[in-house]
Coordinates of C-alpha atoms (C1' of nucleotides) in Angstrom, one line a residue:
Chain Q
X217 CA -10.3 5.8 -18.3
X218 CA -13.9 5.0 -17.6
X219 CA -13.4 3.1 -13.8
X220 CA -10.7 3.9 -11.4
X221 CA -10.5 2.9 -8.2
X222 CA -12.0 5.5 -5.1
X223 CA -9.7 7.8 -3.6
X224 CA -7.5 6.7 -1.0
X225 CA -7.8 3.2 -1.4
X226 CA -5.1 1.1 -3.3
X227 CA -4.8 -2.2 -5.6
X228 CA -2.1 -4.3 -3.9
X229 CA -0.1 -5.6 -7.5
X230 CA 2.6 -8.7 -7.3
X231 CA 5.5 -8.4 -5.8
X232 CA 4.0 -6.3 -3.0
X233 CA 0.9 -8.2 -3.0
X234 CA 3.1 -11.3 -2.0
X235 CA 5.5 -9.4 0.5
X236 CA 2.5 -8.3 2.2
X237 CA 0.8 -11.7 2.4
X238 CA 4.2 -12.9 4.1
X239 CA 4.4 -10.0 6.2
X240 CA 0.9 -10.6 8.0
X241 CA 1.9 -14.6 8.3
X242 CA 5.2 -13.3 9.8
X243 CA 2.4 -11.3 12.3
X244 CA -0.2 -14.0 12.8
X245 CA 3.0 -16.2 14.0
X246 CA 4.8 -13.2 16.2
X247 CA 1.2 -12.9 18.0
X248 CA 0.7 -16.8 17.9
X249 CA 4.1 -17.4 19.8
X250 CA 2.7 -15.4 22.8
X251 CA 0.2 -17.1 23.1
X252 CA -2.5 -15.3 21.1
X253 CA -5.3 -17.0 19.1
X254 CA -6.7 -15.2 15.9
X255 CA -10.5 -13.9 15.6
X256 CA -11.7 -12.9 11.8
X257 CA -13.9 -10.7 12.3
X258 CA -17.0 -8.5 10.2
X259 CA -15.4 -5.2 8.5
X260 CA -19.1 -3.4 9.4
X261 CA -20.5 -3.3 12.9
X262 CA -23.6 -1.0 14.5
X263 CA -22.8 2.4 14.4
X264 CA -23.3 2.9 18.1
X265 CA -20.3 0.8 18.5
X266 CA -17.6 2.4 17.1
X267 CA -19.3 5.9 18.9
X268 CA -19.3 4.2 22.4
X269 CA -16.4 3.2 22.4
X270 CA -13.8 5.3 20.5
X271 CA -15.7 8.4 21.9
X272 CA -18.3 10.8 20.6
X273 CA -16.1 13.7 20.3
X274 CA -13.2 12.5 18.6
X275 CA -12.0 13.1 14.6
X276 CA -12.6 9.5 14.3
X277 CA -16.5 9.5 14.8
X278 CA -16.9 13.2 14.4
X279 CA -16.2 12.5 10.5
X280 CA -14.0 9.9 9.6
X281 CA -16.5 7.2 9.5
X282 CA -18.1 5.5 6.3
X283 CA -21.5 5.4 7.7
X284 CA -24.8 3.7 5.6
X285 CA -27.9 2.4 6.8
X286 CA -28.8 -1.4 6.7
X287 CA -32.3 -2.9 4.4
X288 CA -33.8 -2.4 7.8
X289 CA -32.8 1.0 8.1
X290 CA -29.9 0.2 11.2
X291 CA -26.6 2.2 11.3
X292 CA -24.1 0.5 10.1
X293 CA -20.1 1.5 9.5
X294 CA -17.3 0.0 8.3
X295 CA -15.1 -0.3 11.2
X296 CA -12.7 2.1 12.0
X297 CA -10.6 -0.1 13.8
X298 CA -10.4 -3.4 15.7
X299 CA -10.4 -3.2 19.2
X300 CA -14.5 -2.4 19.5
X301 CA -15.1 -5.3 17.2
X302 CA -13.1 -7.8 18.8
X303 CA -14.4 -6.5 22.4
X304 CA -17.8 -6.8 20.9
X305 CA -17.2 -10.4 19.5
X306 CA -15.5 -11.4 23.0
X307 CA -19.2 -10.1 25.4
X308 CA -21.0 -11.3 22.7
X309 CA -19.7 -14.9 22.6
X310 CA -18.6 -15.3 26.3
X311 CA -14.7 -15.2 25.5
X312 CA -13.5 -13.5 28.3
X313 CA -14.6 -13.9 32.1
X314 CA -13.4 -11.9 35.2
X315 CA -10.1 -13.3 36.8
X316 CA -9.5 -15.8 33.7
X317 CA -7.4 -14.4 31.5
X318 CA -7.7 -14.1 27.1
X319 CA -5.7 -13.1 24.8
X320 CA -6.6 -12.9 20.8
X321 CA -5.8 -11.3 18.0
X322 CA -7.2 -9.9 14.7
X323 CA -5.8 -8.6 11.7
X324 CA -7.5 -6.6 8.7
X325 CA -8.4 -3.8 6.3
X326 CA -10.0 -1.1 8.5
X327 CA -11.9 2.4 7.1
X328 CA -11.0 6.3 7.7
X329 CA -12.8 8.9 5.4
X330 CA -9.4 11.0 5.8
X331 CA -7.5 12.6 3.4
X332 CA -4.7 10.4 1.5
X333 CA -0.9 10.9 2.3
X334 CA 2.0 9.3 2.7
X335 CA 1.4 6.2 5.3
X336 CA -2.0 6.9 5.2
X337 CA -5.0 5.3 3.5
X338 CA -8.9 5.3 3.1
X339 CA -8.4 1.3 3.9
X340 CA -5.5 0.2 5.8
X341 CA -4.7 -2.8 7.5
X342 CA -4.0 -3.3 11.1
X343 CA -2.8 -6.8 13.0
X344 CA -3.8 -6.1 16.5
X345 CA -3.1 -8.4 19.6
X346 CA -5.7 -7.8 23.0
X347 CA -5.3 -9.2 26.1
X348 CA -8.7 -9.4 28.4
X349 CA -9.1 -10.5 32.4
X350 CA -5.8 -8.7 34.1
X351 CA -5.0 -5.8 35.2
X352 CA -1.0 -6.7 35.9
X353 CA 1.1 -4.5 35.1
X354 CA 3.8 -6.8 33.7
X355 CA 0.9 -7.9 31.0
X356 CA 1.5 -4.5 29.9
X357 CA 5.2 -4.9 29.5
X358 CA 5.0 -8.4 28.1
X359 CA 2.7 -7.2 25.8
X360 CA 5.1 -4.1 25.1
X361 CA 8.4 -6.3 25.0
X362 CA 6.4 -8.5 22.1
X363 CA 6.4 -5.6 19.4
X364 CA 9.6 -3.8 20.6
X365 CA 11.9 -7.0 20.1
X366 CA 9.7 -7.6 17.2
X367 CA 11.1 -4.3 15.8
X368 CA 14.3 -5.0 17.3
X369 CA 14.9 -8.2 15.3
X370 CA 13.4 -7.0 11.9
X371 CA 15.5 -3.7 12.3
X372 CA 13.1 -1.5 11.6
X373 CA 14.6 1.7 11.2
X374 CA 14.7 4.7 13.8
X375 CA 11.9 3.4 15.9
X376 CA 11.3 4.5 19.6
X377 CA 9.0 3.2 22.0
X378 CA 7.1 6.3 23.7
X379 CA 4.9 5.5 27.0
X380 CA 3.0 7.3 29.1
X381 CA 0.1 6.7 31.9
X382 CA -3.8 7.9 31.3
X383 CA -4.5 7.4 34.8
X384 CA -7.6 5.4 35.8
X385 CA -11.3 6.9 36.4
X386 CA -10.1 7.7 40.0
X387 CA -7.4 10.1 39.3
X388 CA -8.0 11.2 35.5
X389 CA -11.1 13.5 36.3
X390 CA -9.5 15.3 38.9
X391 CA -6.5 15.9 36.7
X392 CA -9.0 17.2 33.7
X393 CA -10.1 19.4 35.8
X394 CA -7.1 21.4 36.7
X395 CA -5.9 20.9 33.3
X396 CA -9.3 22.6 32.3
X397 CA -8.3 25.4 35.0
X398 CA -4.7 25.6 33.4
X399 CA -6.0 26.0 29.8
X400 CA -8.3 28.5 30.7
X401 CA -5.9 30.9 32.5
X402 CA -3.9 30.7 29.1
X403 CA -6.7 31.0 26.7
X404 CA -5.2 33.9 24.7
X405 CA -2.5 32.2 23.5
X406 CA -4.5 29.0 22.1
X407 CA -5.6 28.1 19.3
X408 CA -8.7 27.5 17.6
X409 CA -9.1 24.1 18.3
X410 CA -7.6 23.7 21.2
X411 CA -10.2 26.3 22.8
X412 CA -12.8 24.1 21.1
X413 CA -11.3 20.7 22.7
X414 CA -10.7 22.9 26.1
X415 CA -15.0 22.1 26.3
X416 CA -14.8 18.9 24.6
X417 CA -11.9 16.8 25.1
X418 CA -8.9 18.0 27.0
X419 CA -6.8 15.8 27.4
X420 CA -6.3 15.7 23.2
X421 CA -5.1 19.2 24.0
X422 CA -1.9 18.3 25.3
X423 CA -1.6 16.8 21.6
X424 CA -1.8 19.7 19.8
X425 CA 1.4 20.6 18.0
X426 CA 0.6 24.9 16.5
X427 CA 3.7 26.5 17.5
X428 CA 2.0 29.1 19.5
X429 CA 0.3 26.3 21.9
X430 CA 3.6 24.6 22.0
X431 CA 4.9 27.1 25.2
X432 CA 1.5 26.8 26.8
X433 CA 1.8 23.3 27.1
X434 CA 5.3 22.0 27.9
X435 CA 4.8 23.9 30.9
X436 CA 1.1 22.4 31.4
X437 CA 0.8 20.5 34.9
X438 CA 1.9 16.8 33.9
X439 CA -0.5 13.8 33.8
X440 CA 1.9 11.9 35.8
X441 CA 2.0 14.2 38.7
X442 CA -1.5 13.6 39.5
X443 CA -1.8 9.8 39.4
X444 CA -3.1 8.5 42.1
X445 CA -1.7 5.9 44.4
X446 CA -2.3 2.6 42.4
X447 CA -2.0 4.5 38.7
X448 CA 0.8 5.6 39.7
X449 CA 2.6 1.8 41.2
X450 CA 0.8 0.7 38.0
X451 CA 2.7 3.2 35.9
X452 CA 5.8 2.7 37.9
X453 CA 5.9 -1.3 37.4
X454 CA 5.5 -0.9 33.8
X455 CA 8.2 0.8 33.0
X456 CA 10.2 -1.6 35.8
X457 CA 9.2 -4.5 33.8
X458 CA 11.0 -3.3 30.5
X459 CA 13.9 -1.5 32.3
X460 CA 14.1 -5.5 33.5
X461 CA 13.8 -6.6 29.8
X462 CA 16.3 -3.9 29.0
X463 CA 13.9 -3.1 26.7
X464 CA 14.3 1.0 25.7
X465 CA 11.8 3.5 25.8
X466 CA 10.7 7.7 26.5
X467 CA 8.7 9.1 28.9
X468 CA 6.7 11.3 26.8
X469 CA 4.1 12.9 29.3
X470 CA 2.4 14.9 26.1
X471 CA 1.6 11.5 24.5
X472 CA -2.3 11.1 24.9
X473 CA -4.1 8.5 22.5
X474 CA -6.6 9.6 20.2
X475 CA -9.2 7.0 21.5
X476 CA -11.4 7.7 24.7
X477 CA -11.1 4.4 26.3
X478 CA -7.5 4.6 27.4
X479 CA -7.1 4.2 31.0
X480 CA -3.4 3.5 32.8
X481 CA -0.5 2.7 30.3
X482 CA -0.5 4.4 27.0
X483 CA 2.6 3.8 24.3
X484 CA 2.9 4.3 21.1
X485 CA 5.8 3.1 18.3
X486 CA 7.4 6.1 16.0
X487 CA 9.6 6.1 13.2
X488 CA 11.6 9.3 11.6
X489 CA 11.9 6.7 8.7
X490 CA 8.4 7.8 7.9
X491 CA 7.3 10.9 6.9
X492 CA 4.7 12.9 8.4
X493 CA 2.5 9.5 9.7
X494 CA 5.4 8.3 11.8
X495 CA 3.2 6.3 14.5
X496 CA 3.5 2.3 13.1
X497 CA 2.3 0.6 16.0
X498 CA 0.4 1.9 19.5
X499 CA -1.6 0.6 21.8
X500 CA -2.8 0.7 25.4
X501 CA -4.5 0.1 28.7
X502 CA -8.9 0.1 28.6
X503 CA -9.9 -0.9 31.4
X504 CA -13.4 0.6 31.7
X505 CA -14.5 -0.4 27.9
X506 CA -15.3 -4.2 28.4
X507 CA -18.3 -3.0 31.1
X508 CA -18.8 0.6 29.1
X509 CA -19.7 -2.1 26.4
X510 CA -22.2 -4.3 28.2
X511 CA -20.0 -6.9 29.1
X512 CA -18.6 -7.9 32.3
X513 CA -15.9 -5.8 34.3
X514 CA -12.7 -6.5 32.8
X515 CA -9.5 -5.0 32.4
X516 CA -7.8 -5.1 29.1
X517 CA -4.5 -4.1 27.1
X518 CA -3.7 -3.9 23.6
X519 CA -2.0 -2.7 21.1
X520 CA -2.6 -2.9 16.9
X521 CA 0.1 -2.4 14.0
X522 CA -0.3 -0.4 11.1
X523 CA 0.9 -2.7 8.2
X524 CA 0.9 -0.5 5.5
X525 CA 3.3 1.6 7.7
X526 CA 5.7 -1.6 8.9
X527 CA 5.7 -2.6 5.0
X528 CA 7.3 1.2 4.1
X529 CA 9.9 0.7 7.1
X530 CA 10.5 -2.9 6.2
X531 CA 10.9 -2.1 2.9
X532 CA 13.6 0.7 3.8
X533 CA 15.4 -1.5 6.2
X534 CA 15.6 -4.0 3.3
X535 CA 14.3 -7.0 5.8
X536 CA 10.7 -7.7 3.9
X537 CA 10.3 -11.2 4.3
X538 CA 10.7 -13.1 0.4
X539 CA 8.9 -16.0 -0.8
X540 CA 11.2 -18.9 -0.9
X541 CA 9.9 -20.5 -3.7
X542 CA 9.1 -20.1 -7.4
X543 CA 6.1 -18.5 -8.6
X544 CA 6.0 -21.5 -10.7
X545 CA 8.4 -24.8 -10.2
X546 CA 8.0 -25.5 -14.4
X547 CA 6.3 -24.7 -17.2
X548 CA 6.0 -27.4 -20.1
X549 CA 6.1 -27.1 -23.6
X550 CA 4.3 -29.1 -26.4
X551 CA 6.5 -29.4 -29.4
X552 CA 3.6 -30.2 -31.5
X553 CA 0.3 -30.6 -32.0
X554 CA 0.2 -34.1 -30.7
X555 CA 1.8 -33.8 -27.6
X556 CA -0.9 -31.6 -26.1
X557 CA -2.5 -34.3 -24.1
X558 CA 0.8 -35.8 -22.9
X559 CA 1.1 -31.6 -21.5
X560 CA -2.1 -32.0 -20.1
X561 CA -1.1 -35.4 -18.0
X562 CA 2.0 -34.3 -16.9
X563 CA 0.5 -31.2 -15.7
X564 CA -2.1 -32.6 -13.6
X565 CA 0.0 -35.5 -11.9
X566 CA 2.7 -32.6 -11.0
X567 CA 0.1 -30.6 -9.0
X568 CA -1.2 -33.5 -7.6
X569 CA 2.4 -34.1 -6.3
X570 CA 2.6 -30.4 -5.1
X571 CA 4.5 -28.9 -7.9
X572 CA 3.4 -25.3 -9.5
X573 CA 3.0 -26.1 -13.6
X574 CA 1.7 -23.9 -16.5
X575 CA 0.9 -25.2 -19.1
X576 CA 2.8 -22.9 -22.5
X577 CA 0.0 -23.6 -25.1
X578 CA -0.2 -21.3 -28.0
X579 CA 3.2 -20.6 -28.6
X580 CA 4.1 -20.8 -32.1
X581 CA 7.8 -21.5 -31.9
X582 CA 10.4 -23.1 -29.3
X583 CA 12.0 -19.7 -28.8
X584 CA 9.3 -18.1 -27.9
X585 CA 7.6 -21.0 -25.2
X586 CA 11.3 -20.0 -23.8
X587 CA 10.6 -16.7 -23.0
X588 CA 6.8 -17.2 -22.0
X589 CA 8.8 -19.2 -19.0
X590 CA 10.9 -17.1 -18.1
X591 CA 8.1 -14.5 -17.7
X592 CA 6.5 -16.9 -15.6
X593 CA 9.7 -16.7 -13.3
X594 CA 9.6 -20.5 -13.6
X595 CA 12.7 -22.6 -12.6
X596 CA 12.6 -25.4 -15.2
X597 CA 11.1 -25.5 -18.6
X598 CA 9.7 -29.5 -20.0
X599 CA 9.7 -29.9 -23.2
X600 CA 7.6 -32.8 -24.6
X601 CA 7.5 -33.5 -28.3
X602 CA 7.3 -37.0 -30.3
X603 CA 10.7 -38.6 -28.6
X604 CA 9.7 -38.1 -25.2
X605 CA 5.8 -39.3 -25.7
X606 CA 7.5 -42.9 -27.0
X607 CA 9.2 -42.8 -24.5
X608 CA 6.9 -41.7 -21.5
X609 CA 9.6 -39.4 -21.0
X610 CA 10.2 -35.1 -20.4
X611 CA 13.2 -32.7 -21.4
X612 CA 13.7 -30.3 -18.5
X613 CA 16.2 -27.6 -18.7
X614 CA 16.9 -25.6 -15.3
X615 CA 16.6 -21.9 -17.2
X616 CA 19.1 -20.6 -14.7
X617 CA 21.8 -22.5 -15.1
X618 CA 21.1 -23.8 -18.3
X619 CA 21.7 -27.7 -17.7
X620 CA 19.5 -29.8 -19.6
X621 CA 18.2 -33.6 -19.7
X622 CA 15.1 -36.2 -20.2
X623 CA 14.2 -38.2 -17.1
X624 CA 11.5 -40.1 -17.1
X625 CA 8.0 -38.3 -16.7
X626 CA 5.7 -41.4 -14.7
X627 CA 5.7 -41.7 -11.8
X628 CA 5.1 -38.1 -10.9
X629 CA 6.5 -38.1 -7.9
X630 CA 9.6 -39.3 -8.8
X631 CA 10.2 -36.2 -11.1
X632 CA 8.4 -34.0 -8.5
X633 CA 11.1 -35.1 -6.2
X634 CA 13.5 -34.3 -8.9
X635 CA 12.5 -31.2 -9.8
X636 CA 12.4 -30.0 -6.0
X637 CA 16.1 -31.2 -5.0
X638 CA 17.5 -30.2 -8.3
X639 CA 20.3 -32.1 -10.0
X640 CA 23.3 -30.0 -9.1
X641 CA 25.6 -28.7 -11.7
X642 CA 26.4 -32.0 -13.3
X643 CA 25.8 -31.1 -17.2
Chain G
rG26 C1' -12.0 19.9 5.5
rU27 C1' -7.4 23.5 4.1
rG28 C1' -2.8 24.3 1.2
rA29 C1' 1.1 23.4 -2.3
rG30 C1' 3.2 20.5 -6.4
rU31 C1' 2.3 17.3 -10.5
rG32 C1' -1.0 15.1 -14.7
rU33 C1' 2.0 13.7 -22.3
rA34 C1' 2.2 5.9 -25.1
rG35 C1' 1.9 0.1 -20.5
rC36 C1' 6.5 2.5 -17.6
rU37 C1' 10.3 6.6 -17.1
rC38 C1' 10.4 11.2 -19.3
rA39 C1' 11.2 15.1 -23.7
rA40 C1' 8.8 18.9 -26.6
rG41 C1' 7.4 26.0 -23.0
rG42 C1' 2.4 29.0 -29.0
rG43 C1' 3.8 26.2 -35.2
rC44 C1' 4.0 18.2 -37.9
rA45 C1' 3.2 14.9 -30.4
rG46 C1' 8.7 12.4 -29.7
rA47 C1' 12.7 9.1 -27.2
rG48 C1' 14.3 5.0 -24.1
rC49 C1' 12.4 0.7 -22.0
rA50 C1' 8.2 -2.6 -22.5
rC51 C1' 4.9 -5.0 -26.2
rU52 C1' 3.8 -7.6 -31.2
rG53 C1' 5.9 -9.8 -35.8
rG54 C1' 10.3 -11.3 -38.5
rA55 C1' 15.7 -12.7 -39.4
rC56 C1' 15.3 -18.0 -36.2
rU57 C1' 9.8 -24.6 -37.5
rG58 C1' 13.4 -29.3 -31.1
rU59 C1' 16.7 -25.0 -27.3
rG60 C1' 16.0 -18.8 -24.0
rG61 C1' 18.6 -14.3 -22.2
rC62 C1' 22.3 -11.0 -27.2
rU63 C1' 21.9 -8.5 -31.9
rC64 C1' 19.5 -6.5 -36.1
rC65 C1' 14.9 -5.2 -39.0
rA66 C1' 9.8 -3.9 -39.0
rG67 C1' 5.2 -2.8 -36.5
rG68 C1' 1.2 -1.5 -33.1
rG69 C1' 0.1 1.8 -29.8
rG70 C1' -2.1 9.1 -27.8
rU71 C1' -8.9 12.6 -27.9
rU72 C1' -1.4 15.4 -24.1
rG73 C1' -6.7 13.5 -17.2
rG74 C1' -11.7 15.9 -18.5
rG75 C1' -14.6 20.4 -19.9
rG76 C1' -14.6 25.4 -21.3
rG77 C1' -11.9 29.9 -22.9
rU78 C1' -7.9 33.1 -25.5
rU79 C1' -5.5 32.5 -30.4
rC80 C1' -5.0 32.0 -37.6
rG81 C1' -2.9 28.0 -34.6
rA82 C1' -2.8 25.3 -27.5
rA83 C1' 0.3 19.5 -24.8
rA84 C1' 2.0 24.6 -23.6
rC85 C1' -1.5 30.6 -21.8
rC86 C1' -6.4 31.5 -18.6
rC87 C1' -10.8 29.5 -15.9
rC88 C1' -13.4 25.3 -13.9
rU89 C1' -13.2 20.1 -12.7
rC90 C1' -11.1 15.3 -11.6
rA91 C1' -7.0 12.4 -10.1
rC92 C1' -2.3 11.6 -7.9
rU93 C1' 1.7 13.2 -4.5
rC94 C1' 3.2 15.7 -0.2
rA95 C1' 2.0 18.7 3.9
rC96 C1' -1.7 20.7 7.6
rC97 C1' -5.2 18.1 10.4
rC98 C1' -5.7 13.3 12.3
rC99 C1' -3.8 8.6 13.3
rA100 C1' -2.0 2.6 12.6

RNA sequence: GUGAGUGUAGCUCAAGGGCAGAGCACUGGACUGUGGCUCCAGGGGUUGGGGGUUCGAAACCCCUCACUCACCCCA
């Protein structure tokens, strides 16, 4: 085989290609009935971007980024995920002012040079919903409420809502440093790269899962504890507002996002239904990244879904969404050599009228122009040979059920109509 | 980036040093205006690639590539 496709990426093949279509609709519309309105945005931005504002230190920019320089020599990646772009195109174009507030969405294939497993891919797709201009709380937990009924509703199998607070600039540093403290006075006992993060990142310590750190840091001074007075009402109201919604969730006071510019409420959605991968949805508070970025100082919450990950669990669950129609409504038949043209005119007066046709030229013999239908999943085959061109007419045979007749074939949308309602089981 | 497992026909898999096979799929025919069934025939392969051991390698050894899973990381 001379060309196959780079590592980690994937050709998405009918049925799955069609699932997944209906799966981001189902998305666009989930986000759309909160009141979300959807941004396309570039898959490449500035470099500088993506470093700002994920942060410098972490896997993400570190290494995972397809980097390549521009025809005028600027650093260009393919994004690694959406939030940065969408905050970008929001400053860039004005969409979001201080008290007003925005909410938009974006969905898309996103880049990770990271090595392929289960769940995970060199390009993925995420659908991710932002909300700029407030800082309340019960944002937060509307915002929260949307995914977790979502996955309520679609029973998506063994999936738990984790949450935890970041704390805001006020409190966070003053945490880090004790933290920093803690880890040192148990250096001995941690590993490699926790030591290294110790310097560089500490708060992804807390992440770490090695066995031997696991002791160290269950009994590591909790974030929580620290949060100051209004991270800590923040935090508190949160969690009120989906207790109100009676909407379930964990504490989980180890759960740090992988992203610098978390501040306040972080939460994350798991599946054991997974494999080793089992985050499909997460999101969180940044309310320092719209100024960090050059834009005005505004708050903002979101959160993005991995659908690659929701199409496994939905798959499991049995609740992907299924095209309701046909692939095609009929395919049509030309009994001989003279009723090609009559083919061709009934073809393109169905489509005009809405109705999905192929045309079944270059089959030799009847029998065959049967199965070339059914391999088309069609509904009906039309059959049109020297009777039904005298007669301006059409054969159609619903291929399911077997039941067979001539109608007339002009006007179109008289048979369109046919052909959609069906003609029961009369034979 | 690290580790393990797996690569044989379009697909699922046999053959474990001695003729590369089966089922399904595909093509043609029995069957020239009525399908799904059946029967008959046929096309398909440098056994992922390269090197080595051997009289002889799909098989054993080395290298390489890919896939899968896990570590890591994350959606």
């Amino acid at each position: 085989m001379k060309y196959q496709a780079p590592r980690g990426v994937k050709d998405l093949l009918p049925p799955e290609s069609e699932t997944f279509r209906l799966l981001e609709e189902e998305i666009s519309a989930l986000f759309a009935l909160s009141g979300f309105r959807e941004v396309r945005l570039p898959i490449f931005e500035s470099a500088a971007l993506f470093s700002r504002s994920i942060g410098e230190s972490t896997d993400i920019v570190e290494k995972e980024m397809y980097l390549f320089e521009g025809k005028g020599g600027e650093r260009l990646a393919l994004r690694p995920e959406g939030t940065a772009s969408l905050l970008r195109a929001a400053i860039e174009h004005r969409l979001a002012e201080p008290g007003r507030t925005t909410r938009l969405s974006y969905q898309g294939p996103m880049f990770r040079h990271e090595r392929p497993q289960a769940g995970r891919l060199r390009q993925f797709h995420q659908a991710g919903a932002e909300i700029l201009g407030t800082n309340d709380p019960d944002t937060d937990a509307d915002l929260i409420a949307m995914v977790s009924r979502y996955a309520e509703k679609t029973r998506i199998p063994g999936s738990t809502l984790l949450i935890n607070s970041m704390g805001c600039e006020a409190c966070r540093p003053a945490y880090r440093t004790r933290l920093v403290a803690y880890l040192e006075d148990h250096k001995n006992t941690l590993c490699e790269t926790c030591l290294r993060r110790t310097a560089t990142n500490p708060l992804r310590v807390l992440d770490c899962k090695v066995e031997g750190c696991q002791a160290v840091l269950e009994a590591a001074p909790p974030l929580t504890e620290f949060l100051c007075a209004s991270s800590r009402d923040h935090f508190d109201s949160v969690c009120r507002g989906l207790a109100d919604q009676s909407i379930p969730y964990t504490l989980s006071h180890r759960l740090v996002r992988g992203l610098d510019y978390y501040t306040e409420t972080a939460f994350e959605w798991v599946s054991d239904a997974l494999g080793s991968q089992s985050t499909w949805a997460a999101g969180g508070r940044y309310n320092g990244l719209v100024s960090s970025l050059g834009g005005p100082d505004i708050p903002g919450v979101g959160l993005a879904i991995g659908i690659e990950r929701l199409h496994l669990l939905r798959e499991k669950a049995a609740t992907l969404p299924l095209p309701t129609d046909p692939p095609v409504m009929i395919a049509l038949h030309p009994l001989d050599e003279a009723s090609r043209g009559y083919i061709h005119r009934i073809l393109s007066s169905l489509r005009e009228e809405n109705i999905s046709a192929v045309g079944l030229f270059g089959q030799s013999r009847l029998k065959k122009a049967f199965v070339s239908a059914e391999r088309e999943k069609a509904r009906y085959i039309g059959l049109a040979g020297e009777d039904e061109r005298e007669s301006n007419t059409l054969t159609i045979k619903d291929l399911a059920t077997g039941v067979q007749k001539t109608v007339p074939a002009f006007p179109a949308a008289s048979l369109a109509d046919l052909l959609r309602t069906g003609w029961g089981a009369e034979s």
